């Protein structure tokens, strides 16, 4: 069984979600949003992200982190803020030896909704359906869970592909 | 005595410098450049920065981090990379309870060279002079030491101002 942590970092809110993945089935463990106090200065904001992610890792022992790759930010200013939050979250994971997998927003939406052009509401809806949740999680938590699900599905495709290859090989003998 | 760590983070090279500061005197302790392998992926790069800065903190027990504030980056892409490196370095310090002070490039140059418009070579030269080094440190290490010196000078100004205030208060009684 794989324990996958998904993170959707941001300078104001950082979403997180943890799933168990085993034999093609994903199971919800926990999710939430780390909200950063508006009055907090940068070092305090980064400390909060680092500490909360560290605590999640200590508590649930995920082996892998799935995180959205950022290609384009709105501005240099917002890219710097996002980068700092992203750096703090990733470091909390790599310091505890998690493997990190990055996926584009398109890959995540494709994997969870079936189209790379899906909107936020569709992602929230499909995360609820796929993980059999009683309600849709908040946007940032849903994005984090979607990244974790994308990673689980990608791992499964690789296992299937490896399986198909070994079947082909066996037949060729 | 204050032990001050200066850091000049970057996605390829991160400069660092440590000084002791006591009664208006700055003393060089160590400095260097953390070079990130060109082939390393993002998580590995951030892990290296975090680990090296953590080791510096463990070894020299600085109480304060001085770091250049970033107002403008060249592009959103470079701002994201710089932000991630900056986040990794800052987190290694705040996780070990260092106080963080940010200074603009202008403040650092003003404090070390005497003019906010100084170029890199002037900063390297003045860092060598102020810390009585046998040679100019490499650019990134010099920038990190300059941030540490700026912090030391700023602390001293505040002590002087506090001193002046208490003298005035005493005279007024």
Coordinates of C-alpha atoms in Angstrom, one line a residue:
Chain A
X1 CA 0.0 0.0 0.0
X2 CA 1.2 3.5 -0.9
X3 CA 0.5 6.5 1.3
X4 CA 0.5 9.6 -0.9
X5 CA 0.5 13.2 0.2
X6 CA -0.8 15.8 -2.2
X7 CA 0.0 19.5 -1.6
X8 CA -1.3 22.6 -3.3
X9 CA 0.9 25.4 -1.9
X10 CA 0.1 29.1 -1.9
X11 CA 1.3 32.2 -0.1
X12 CA -2.1 32.6 1.7
X13 CA -3.5 29.1 1.8
X14 CA -1.9 25.7 1.3
X15 CA -4.1 22.7 0.7
X16 CA -3.2 19.2 1.6
X17 CA -4.6 15.8 1.2
X18 CA -3.5 12.2 2.0
X19 CA -4.8 9.0 0.4
X20 CA -4.0 5.3 0.7
X21 CA -3.6 3.6 -2.6
X22 CA -3.6 -0.2 -2.9
X23 CA -4.4 -2.6 -5.8
X24 CA -6.1 0.1 -7.9
X25 CA -8.2 1.5 -5.1
X26 CA -7.8 5.0 -3.5
X27 CA -9.0 5.6 0.0
X28 CA -9.3 9.0 1.7
X29 CA -7.3 9.5 4.8
X30 CA -7.4 13.2 5.6
X31 CA -7.3 16.7 3.9
X32 CA -7.5 20.3 4.9
X33 CA -6.2 23.8 4.3
X34 CA -3.3 25.5 6.1
X35 CA -4.5 29.1 6.4
X36 CA -1.7 31.7 6.9
X37 CA -2.5 34.7 9.1
X38 CA -2.7 37.8 7.0
X39 CA -0.6 39.7 9.5
X40 CA 2.2 37.2 9.6
X41 CA 5.5 38.1 8.1
X42 CA 7.2 36.0 5.5
X43 CA 9.5 33.9 7.8
X44 CA 6.5 33.1 10.1
X45 CA 4.4 32.1 7.1
X46 CA 7.1 29.7 5.8
X47 CA 7.6 28.3 9.3
X48 CA 3.9 27.5 9.6
X49 CA 3.8 25.7 6.2
X50 CA 7.0 23.8 7.0
X51 CA 5.8 22.8 10.5
X52 CA 2.3 21.8 9.4
X53 CA 3.6 19.7 6.5
X54 CA 6.2 18.2 8.8
X55 CA 3.5 17.2 11.3
X56 CA 1.4 15.6 8.5
X57 CA 4.5 13.6 7.4
X58 CA 5.3 12.5 11.0
X59 CA 1.7 11.5 11.6
X60 CA 0.8 9.7 8.4
X61 CA 4.2 8.5 7.1
X62 CA 3.5 9.1 3.4
X63 CA 6.2 7.8 1.1
X64 CA 5.5 10.1 -1.8
X65 CA 4.6 13.7 -2.4
X66 CA 2.5 14.7 -5.4
X67 CA 2.5 18.4 -6.2
X68 CA 1.4 20.6 -9.1
X69 CA 4.1 21.8 -11.4
X70 CA 4.1 25.5 -12.0
X71 CA 4.8 26.7 -15.5
X72 CA 3.4 30.2 -15.5
X73 CA 2.6 32.6 -12.7
X74 CA 0.6 35.8 -13.1
X75 CA 3.5 38.0 -12.2
X76 CA 7.1 37.9 -10.9
X77 CA 5.8 39.1 -7.5
X78 CA 3.3 36.3 -7.2
X79 CA 5.7 33.8 -8.6
X80 CA 8.2 34.7 -5.8
X81 CA 5.6 34.3 -3.1
X82 CA 4.4 31.0 -4.6
X83 CA 7.9 29.8 -5.0
X84 CA 8.7 30.5 -1.3
X85 CA 5.6 28.6 -0.1
X86 CA 6.4 25.8 -2.5
X87 CA 10.0 25.6 -1.4
X88 CA 8.9 25.4 2.3
X89 CA 6.4 22.6 1.6
X90 CA 8.8 20.5 -0.6
X91 CA 11.6 20.8 1.9
X92 CA 9.5 19.5 4.7
X93 CA 9.0 16.4 2.6
X94 CA 12.5 15.9 1.1
X95 CA 14.0 16.4 4.6
X96 CA 12.0 13.3 5.6
X97 CA 13.0 11.4 2.4
X98 CA 9.7 11.4 0.6
X99 CA 10.0 11.0 -3.2
X100 CA 8.6 14.0 -5.0
X101 CA 6.5 13.8 -8.2
X102 CA 5.4 16.9 -10.1
X103 CA 2.4 16.9 -12.4
X104 CA 1.1 19.7 -14.6
X105 CA -2.3 21.1 -13.9
X106 CA -3.4 19.6 -17.2
X107 CA -2.2 16.1 -16.2
X108 CA -4.0 16.3 -12.9
X109 CA -7.3 17.4 -14.4
X110 CA -7.0 14.8 -17.2
X111 CA -6.4 12.1 -14.6
X112 CA -9.2 13.1 -12.2
X113 CA -11.9 14.6 -14.5
X114 CA -10.9 13.1 -17.8
X115 CA -10.2 16.4 -19.5
X116 CA -7.2 18.7 -19.1
X117 CA -9.5 21.7 -19.5
X118 CA -11.7 20.9 -16.5
X119 CA -12.6 23.8 -14.1
X120 CA -12.1 23.9 -10.3
X121 CA -15.7 22.9 -9.6
X122 CA -15.4 19.7 -11.7
X123 CA -12.2 18.8 -9.9
X124 CA -13.9 19.2 -6.5
X125 CA -16.9 17.1 -7.7
X126 CA -14.7 14.3 -9.1
X127 CA -12.5 14.2 -6.0
X128 CA -15.7 13.8 -3.9
X129 CA -16.9 10.9 -6.2
X130 CA -13.6 9.1 -6.5
X131 CA -12.9 9.2 -2.8
X132 CA -16.6 8.6 -1.8
X133 CA -16.6 11.7 0.4
X134 CA -19.9 12.9 2.0
X135 CA -19.3 16.5 0.6
X136 CA -17.0 18.3 -1.8
X137 CA -13.7 19.4 0.0
X138 CA -12.7 23.0 -0.1
X139 CA -11.0 24.1 -3.4
X140 CA -7.3 24.0 -2.1
X141 CA -7.9 20.6 -0.3
X142 CA -9.6 19.2 -3.5
X143 CA -6.6 20.4 -5.6
X144 CA -4.2 18.6 -3.2
X145 CA -6.3 15.4 -3.2
X146 CA -6.5 15.6 -7.0
X147 CA -2.6 15.7 -7.2
X148 CA -2.4 12.7 -4.9
X149 CA -5.0 10.8 -7.1
X150 CA -3.2 11.7 -10.3
X151 CA 0.0 10.3 -8.8
X152 CA -1.9 7.1 -7.7
X153 CA -3.4 6.7 -11.2
X154 CA 0.0 7.3 -12.9
X155 CA 1.6 4.6 -10.7
X156 CA -1.2 2.2 -11.6
X157 CA -0.7 2.9 -15.3
X158 CA 3.0 2.1 -14.9
X159 CA 2.2 -1.1 -13.1
X160 CA -0.3 -2.0 -15.8
X161 CA 2.2 -1.2 -18.6
X162 CA 4.9 -3.2 -16.8
X163 CA 2.4 -6.1 -16.5
X164 CA 1.4 -5.9 -20.2
X165 CA 5.0 -6.0 -21.2
X166 CA 5.7 -9.0 -19.1
X167 CA 2.6 -10.8 -20.5
X168 CA 3.8 -9.9 -24.1
X169 CA 7.3 -11.2 -23.2
X170 CA 5.9 -14.4 -21.8
X171 CA 3.8 -15.0 -25.0
X172 CA 6.8 -14.3 -27.2
X173 CA 8.8 -17.1 -25.6
Chain B
X1 CA 28.2 38.5 21.1
X2 CA 25.9 37.9 18.1
X3 CA 26.5 35.2 15.6
X4 CA 24.9 36.3 12.3
X5 CA 24.3 34.1 9.2
X6 CA 24.0 35.9 5.9
X7 CA 22.5 34.0 2.9
X8 CA 22.3 34.9 -0.8
X9 CA 20.0 32.3 -2.2
X10 CA 19.8 31.3 -5.9
X11 CA 18.5 28.4 -7.9
X12 CA 22.1 27.5 -9.1
X13 CA 24.3 28.9 -6.4
X14 CA 23.6 29.9 -2.8
X15 CA 26.1 32.1 -1.0
X16 CA 26.6 32.0 2.8
X17 CA 28.6 33.8 5.3
X18 CA 28.9 33.8 9.1
X19 CA 30.2 36.6 11.2
X20 CA 30.6 37.3 14.9
X21 CA 29.6 40.7 16.0
X22 CA 30.5 42.2 19.4
X23 CA 30.8 45.8 20.7
X24 CA 30.9 47.3 17.2
X25 CA 33.4 44.8 15.8
X26 CA 32.7 42.3 13.1
X27 CA 34.8 39.2 12.8
X28 CA 34.8 36.7 9.9
X29 CA 33.9 33.1 10.8
X30 CA 33.3 31.3 7.5
X31 CA 31.8 31.7 4.1
X32 CA 31.2 29.8 0.9
X33 CA 29.0 28.9 -2.0
X34 CA 26.6 26.0 -2.2
X35 CA 26.7 24.9 -5.8
X36 CA 23.8 22.9 -7.1
X37 CA 24.5 20.2 -9.6
X38 CA 23.1 21.3 -13.1
X39 CA 21.6 17.8 -13.5
X40 CA 19.8 17.7 -10.2
X41 CA 16.0 18.0 -10.2
X42 CA 14.1 20.6 -8.2
X43 CA 13.4 18.5 -5.0
X44 CA 17.1 17.4 -4.9
X45 CA 18.2 21.1 -5.3
X46 CA 16.0 22.2 -2.5
X47 CA 17.1 19.3 -0.3
X48 CA 20.8 20.3 -0.8
X49 CA 20.1 24.0 0.1
X50 CA 18.1 22.9 3.2
X51 CA 20.7 20.4 4.3
X52 CA 23.7 22.6 3.9
X53 CA 22.1 25.6 5.7
X54 CA 20.9 23.2 8.4
X55 CA 24.4 22.0 8.9
X56 CA 25.8 25.5 9.1
X57 CA 23.2 26.4 11.7
X58 CA 24.0 23.2 13.7
X59 CA 27.7 23.9 13.5
X60 CA 27.9 27.6 14.2
X61 CA 24.7 28.3 16.2
X62 CA 23.8 31.7 14.7
X63 CA 20.9 33.5 16.3
X64 CA 20.0 35.6 13.4
X65 CA 19.6 35.3 9.6
X66 CA 20.2 38.3 7.4
X67 CA 18.9 37.9 3.8
X68 CA 18.4 40.2 0.9
X69 CA 14.8 41.2 0.2
X70 CA 13.6 40.6 -3.3
X71 CA 11.4 43.3 -4.9
X72 CA 11.8 42.6 -8.5
X73 CA 12.8 39.5 -10.4
X74 CA 13.7 39.4 -14.1
X75 CA 10.7 37.1 -15.0
X76 CA 8.0 35.0 -13.4
X77 CA 10.0 31.9 -14.2
X78 CA 13.2 33.1 -12.5
X79 CA 11.1 34.5 -9.6
X80 CA 9.6 31.1 -9.0
X81 CA 13.0 29.4 -9.0
X82 CA 14.5 32.1 -6.7
X83 CA 11.5 31.9 -4.4
X84 CA 11.8 28.1 -4.0
X85 CA 15.6 28.4 -3.2
X86 CA 14.8 31.3 -0.8
X87 CA 12.0 29.3 0.9
X88 CA 14.3 26.3 1.4
X89 CA 17.0 28.4 3.0
X90 CA 14.7 30.5 5.2
X91 CA 12.9 27.4 6.4
X92 CA 16.2 25.7 7.5
X93 CA 16.7 28.7 9.7
X94 CA 13.2 29.3 11.1
X95 CA 12.9 25.6 11.9
X96 CA 15.8 26.2 14.2
X97 CA 14.4 29.3 15.7
X98 CA 16.7 31.9 14.1
X99 CA 15.2 35.4 13.8
X100 CA 15.1 36.6 10.2
X101 CA 15.9 40.1 9.1
X102 CA 15.4 41.1 5.5
X103 CA 17.2 44.1 3.9
X104 CA 16.9 45.6 0.4
X105 CA 19.9 45.4 -1.9
X106 CA 20.1 49.1 -1.6
X107 CA 20.3 49.0 2.2
X108 CA 23.0 46.3 2.1
X109 CA 25.2 48.3 -0.3
X110 CA 24.6 51.5 1.6
X111 CA 25.6 49.9 4.8
X112 CA 28.8 48.1 3.4
X113 CA 30.0 50.4 0.7
X114 CA 28.4 53.7 1.7
X115 CA 26.3 54.0 -1.5
X116 CA 23.1 52.1 -2.5
X117 CA 24.3 52.2 -6.1
X118 CA 27.5 50.3 -5.5
X119 CA 28.3 47.5 -7.9
X120 CA 29.2 43.8 -7.1
X121 CA 33.0 44.4 -7.3
X122 CA 32.8 47.3 -4.7
X123 CA 30.8 45.0 -2.4
X124 CA 33.4 42.3 -2.7
X125 CA 36.2 44.8 -2.0
X126 CA 34.5 46.3 1.0
X127 CA 33.6 42.9 2.5
X128 CA 37.3 42.0 2.2
X129 CA 38.4 45.3 3.9
X130 CA 35.8 45.3 6.7
X131 CA 36.4 41.7 7.6
X132 CA 40.2 41.9 7.1
X133 CA 40.2 39.0 4.7
X134 CA 43.4 38.0 2.7
X135 CA 41.4 38.0 -0.6
X136 CA 38.0 39.0 -2.0
X137 CA 35.4 36.2 -1.4
X138 CA 33.5 34.9 -4.5
X139 CA 30.5 37.1 -5.5
X140 CA 27.7 35.0 -3.8
X141 CA 29.7 34.6 -0.6
X142 CA 30.5 38.3 -0.6
X143 CA 26.8 39.2 -1.0
X144 CA 25.9 36.8 1.9
X145 CA 28.7 38.4 4.1
X146 CA 27.5 41.8 3.1
X147 CA 23.9 41.0 4.3
X148 CA 25.3 39.8 7.6
X149 CA 27.4 43.0 8.0
X150 CA 24.4 45.1 7.1
X151 CA 22.5 43.4 9.9
X152 CA 25.3 43.9 12.4
X153 CA 25.6 47.6 11.5
X154 CA 21.8 48.0 11.8
X155 CA 21.8 46.4 15.2
X156 CA 24.7 48.7 16.3
X157 CA 22.7 51.8 15.0
X158 CA 19.8 50.7 17.1
X159 CA 22.0 50.2 20.2
X160 CA 23.5 53.7 19.6
X161 CA 20.1 55.2 19.2
X162 CA 18.8 53.5 22.3
X163 CA 21.9 54.7 24.1
X164 CA 21.4 58.2 22.9
X165 CA 17.8 58.1 24.0
X166 CA 18.7 56.9 27.5
X167 CA 21.4 59.6 27.7
X168 CA 18.8 62.2 26.7
X169 CA 16.3 60.8 29.2
X170 CA 18.9 60.8 32.0
X171 CA 19.8 64.5 31.2
X172 CA 16.1 65.4 31.2
X173 CA 15.6 64.2 34.7

